[in-house]
XYZ file of N, CA, C and O in Angstrom:
292
model
N -8.784 9.513 3.502
C -7.756 9.017 4.508
C -6.870 7.983 3.883
O -7.150 7.223 3.070
N -5.385 8.266 4.377
C -4.551 7.289 3.646
C -4.632 5.871 4.208
O -4.524 5.703 5.449
N -4.593 4.831 3.566
C -4.539 3.468 3.900
C -3.739 2.898 2.594
O -3.959 3.134 1.460
N -2.786 2.053 2.941
C -1.790 1.471 1.950
C -2.699 0.370 1.177
O -2.079 0.171 -0.106
N -3.561 -0.261 1.574
C -4.297 -1.315 0.769
C -5.519 -0.735 0.463
O -6.518 -0.265 1.169
N -5.824 -0.841 -0.964
C -7.271 -0.353 -1.611
C -7.865 -1.768 -2.064
O -7.226 -2.708 -2.537
N -9.216 -1.770 -1.806
C -9.898 -2.991 -2.211
C -11.224 -2.374 -3.026
O -11.712 -1.531 -2.985
N -11.566 -3.295 -3.921
C -12.712 -3.152 -4.971
C -13.366 -4.455 -5.181
O -12.778 -5.581 -5.101
N -14.654 -4.094 -5.494
C -15.476 -5.490 -5.956
C -15.779 -5.352 -7.589
O -16.358 -4.527 -8.069
N -14.999 -6.337 -8.391
C -15.156 -6.346 -9.609
C -16.483 -6.817 -10.163
O -17.141 -7.683 -9.378
N -16.994 -6.485 -11.278
C -18.234 -7.054 -11.775
C -17.699 -8.442 -12.310
O -16.796 -8.743 -12.847
N -18.816 -9.425 -12.171
C -18.532 -10.788 -12.525
C -20.024 -11.382 -13.197
O -20.986 -10.834 -12.700
N -20.018 -11.724 -14.389
C -21.317 -11.964 -15.064
C -21.744 -13.347 -14.721
O -21.069 -14.157 -14.208
N -23.046 -13.509 -15.064
C -23.607 -14.864 -14.647
C -23.013 -15.983 -15.465
O -23.128 -17.209 -15.011
N -22.450 -15.695 -16.755
C -21.859 -16.859 -17.522
C -20.409 -16.793 -17.417
O -19.712 -17.385 -18.412
N -19.798 -16.242 -16.474
C -18.297 -16.273 -16.362
C -17.741 -17.695 -16.272
O -18.294 -18.419 -15.363
N -16.830 -18.154 -16.936
C -16.427 -19.571 -16.708
C -15.757 -19.993 -15.551
O -15.669 -21.078 -15.118
N -15.056 -18.876 -14.704
C -14.389 -19.247 -13.633
C -15.248 -18.599 -12.466
O -15.794 -17.854 -12.533
N -14.660 -19.176 -11.388
C -15.460 -18.820 -10.073
C -14.961 -17.380 -9.711
O -13.814 -16.937 -9.929
N -15.766 -16.506 -9.344
C -15.513 -15.030 -9.307
C -14.577 -14.737 -7.939
O -14.689 -15.483 -7.156
N -13.695 -13.744 -8.304
C -12.989 -13.232 -7.047
C -13.963 -12.079 -6.526
O -14.010 -10.892 -7.367
N -14.444 -12.051 -5.475
C -15.519 -11.046 -5.111
C -14.809 -9.645 -4.759
O -15.311 -8.622 -4.854
N -13.544 -9.782 -4.044
C -12.877 -8.756 -3.580
C -11.334 -8.626 -4.226
O -10.742 -9.680 -3.942
N -10.921 -7.688 -4.801
C -9.587 -7.603 -5.310
C -8.865 -6.440 -4.547
O -9.621 -5.343 -4.201
N -7.620 -6.481 -4.137
C -6.956 -5.532 -3.357
C -5.664 -5.407 -4.006
O -4.956 -6.115 -4.610
N -5.180 -4.015 -3.977
C -3.734 -3.751 -4.381
C -3.262 -2.672 -3.424
O -3.854 -2.197 -2.474
N -1.979 -2.400 -3.362
C -1.334 -1.649 -2.599
C -0.813 -0.406 -3.349
O -0.342 -0.324 -4.416
N -0.810 0.846 -2.495
C -0.501 2.024 -3.021
C 0.663 2.449 -2.179
O 0.669 2.348 -1.075
N 1.654 3.312 -2.907
C 2.661 3.589 -2.209
C 2.525 4.972 -1.421
O 1.730 5.721 -1.920
N 3.235 5.252 -0.176
C 2.865 6.347 0.574
C 3.207 7.424 -0.163
O 2.825 8.704 0.219
N 4.135 7.673 -1.039
C 4.621 8.819 -1.807
C 3.412 9.538 -2.404
O 3.465 10.687 -2.906
N 2.359 8.744 -2.731
C 1.139 9.343 -3.439
C 0.432 10.374 -2.746
O -0.166 11.251 -3.309
N 0.514 10.144 -1.354
C -0.135 11.151 -0.269
C 0.757 12.105 0.050
O 0.278 12.929 0.989
N 1.955 12.372 -0.104
C 2.790 13.290 0.721
C 2.773 14.534 -0.263
O 2.649 15.575 0.426
N 2.560 14.658 -1.459
C 2.386 15.909 -2.344
C 3.905 16.579 -2.656
O 4.254 16.290 -3.518
N 4.444 17.023 -1.552
C 5.887 17.492 -1.672
C 6.342 17.361 -0.523
O 5.922 17.039 0.598
N 7.816 17.389 -0.394
C 8.608 17.036 0.620
C 8.621 18.304 1.572
O 9.194 19.302 1.351
N 8.119 18.140 3.006
C 8.073 19.323 3.837
C 9.598 19.365 4.414
O 10.358 18.598 4.281
N 9.827 20.671 4.928
C 11.083 20.917 5.689
C 11.168 20.252 6.922
O 9.975 19.830 7.487
N 12.340 19.743 7.434
C 12.482 19.149 8.772
C 11.840 17.955 8.996
O 11.184 17.755 10.077
N 11.604 16.928 8.016
C 11.063 15.847 8.201
C 11.911 14.860 9.134
O 13.036 15.039 9.125
N 11.214 14.037 9.941
C 11.986 13.066 10.717
C 12.683 12.281 9.978
O 12.209 11.767 8.933
N 13.970 11.694 10.470
C 14.674 10.965 9.643
C 15.234 9.787 10.613
O 15.183 9.750 11.780
N 15.318 8.590 9.760
C 15.903 7.312 10.452
C 17.382 7.678 10.790
O 17.999 8.185 9.958
N 17.951 6.742 11.615
C 19.446 6.783 11.748
C 19.927 6.158 10.555
O 19.221 5.317 9.773
N 21.213 6.210 10.081
C 21.448 5.891 8.968
C 21.488 4.364 8.590
O 21.032 3.941 7.511
N 21.846 3.502 9.637
C 21.717 2.124 9.449
C 20.484 1.442 9.337
O 20.108 0.852 8.559
N 19.340 2.203 9.973
C 18.040 1.971 9.984
C 17.373 2.143 8.603
O 16.724 1.667 8.042
N 17.894 3.338 8.098
C 17.414 3.801 6.751
C 18.011 2.711 5.640
O 17.159 2.643 4.722
N 19.245 2.546 5.878
C 19.692 1.528 4.666
C 18.826 0.363 4.883
O 18.599 -0.376 3.873
N 18.493 -0.119 6.000
C 17.849 -1.497 6.239
C 16.331 -1.353 5.516
O 15.969 -2.082 4.857
N 15.775 -0.141 5.926
C 14.360 0.093 5.262
C 14.435 0.559 4.217
O 13.096 0.505 3.441
N 15.307 1.018 3.477
C 15.270 1.589 2.100
C 14.776 2.929 2.011
O 14.463 3.464 0.777
N 14.552 3.658 3.041
C 14.060 5.164 2.954
C 14.690 5.851 4.060
O 14.911 5.196 5.306
N 15.095 7.044 4.049
C 15.610 7.908 5.090
C 14.467 8.390 5.940
O 14.640 8.823 7.102
N 13.158 8.639 5.460
C 11.926 9.085 6.179
C 10.911 8.297 6.370
O 10.426 7.441 5.595
N 10.532 8.021 7.795
C 9.465 7.209 8.219
C 8.176 7.462 7.567
O 7.681 6.321 7.299
N 7.828 8.591 7.199
C 6.585 8.740 6.306
C 6.592 8.043 5.172
O 5.538 7.901 4.778
N 7.716 7.802 4.553
C 7.738 6.935 3.264
C 8.081 5.412 3.299
O 8.028 4.789 2.272
N 8.101 5.084 4.584
C 8.384 3.608 5.033
C 7.053 2.886 4.747
O 6.175 3.202 5.260
N 7.060 1.988 3.955
C 6.004 0.933 3.663
C 6.367 -0.397 3.557
O 7.042 -0.629 2.516
N 6.258 -1.336 4.428
C 6.653 -2.779 4.319
C 6.017 -3.396 3.137
O 4.765 -3.256 3.253
N 6.533 -4.077 2.356
C 5.934 -4.752 1.242
C 6.120 -6.305 1.421
O 7.327 -6.678 1.791
N 5.353 -6.962 1.280
C 3.846 -6.852 0.948
C 2.977 -6.557 2.177
O 3.166 -7.229 3.135
N 2.009 -5.771 1.898
C 0.989 -5.605 2.944
C 0.293 -6.740 2.973
O -0.319 -6.979 1.980
N -0.267 -7.621 4.186
C -0.915 -8.576 4.295
C -2.505 -8.087 3.597
O -3.038 -7.255 3.847
N -3.154 -9.023 2.895
C -4.359 -8.944 2.435
C -5.297 -9.000 3.667
O -5.370 -9.791 4.573
N -6.359 -7.911 3.665
C -7.252 -8.018 4.880
C -8.010 -9.203 4.815
O -8.232 -9.886 3.736
N -8.472 -9.530 5.952
C -9.313 -10.872 6.097
C -10.750 -10.676 5.279
O -11.254 -9.680 5.242
N -11.015 -11.767 4.644
C -12.153 -11.768 3.615
C -11.724 -11.258 2.329
O -12.613 -11.653 1.378
N -10.658 -10.810 2.140
C -10.229 -10.259 0.763
C -9.191 -11.344 0.058
O -8.666 -11.865 0.737
N -9.493 -11.186 -1.113
C -8.536 -12.125 -1.961
C -7.853 -11.281 -3.102
O -8.410 -10.457 -3.405
N -6.424 -11.592 -3.514
C -5.826 -10.727 -4.357
C -5.881 -11.519 -5.483
O -5.668 -11.618 -6.291
């Protein structure tokens, strides 16, 4: 399932000098999940497309995505 924010739990050792970051999150772009451009995709009006930086709503992803509660980046 497509989610723009992925999280993982890195290993931290018992002798690490810094406090551990238990959950790290990063953002993935929506074009990773599109594969190829299908025909007749819905398009934004010109002014809205210029504002959002893409012509197609399926490729729009506001940046940065807020970190989920409990996660630290």
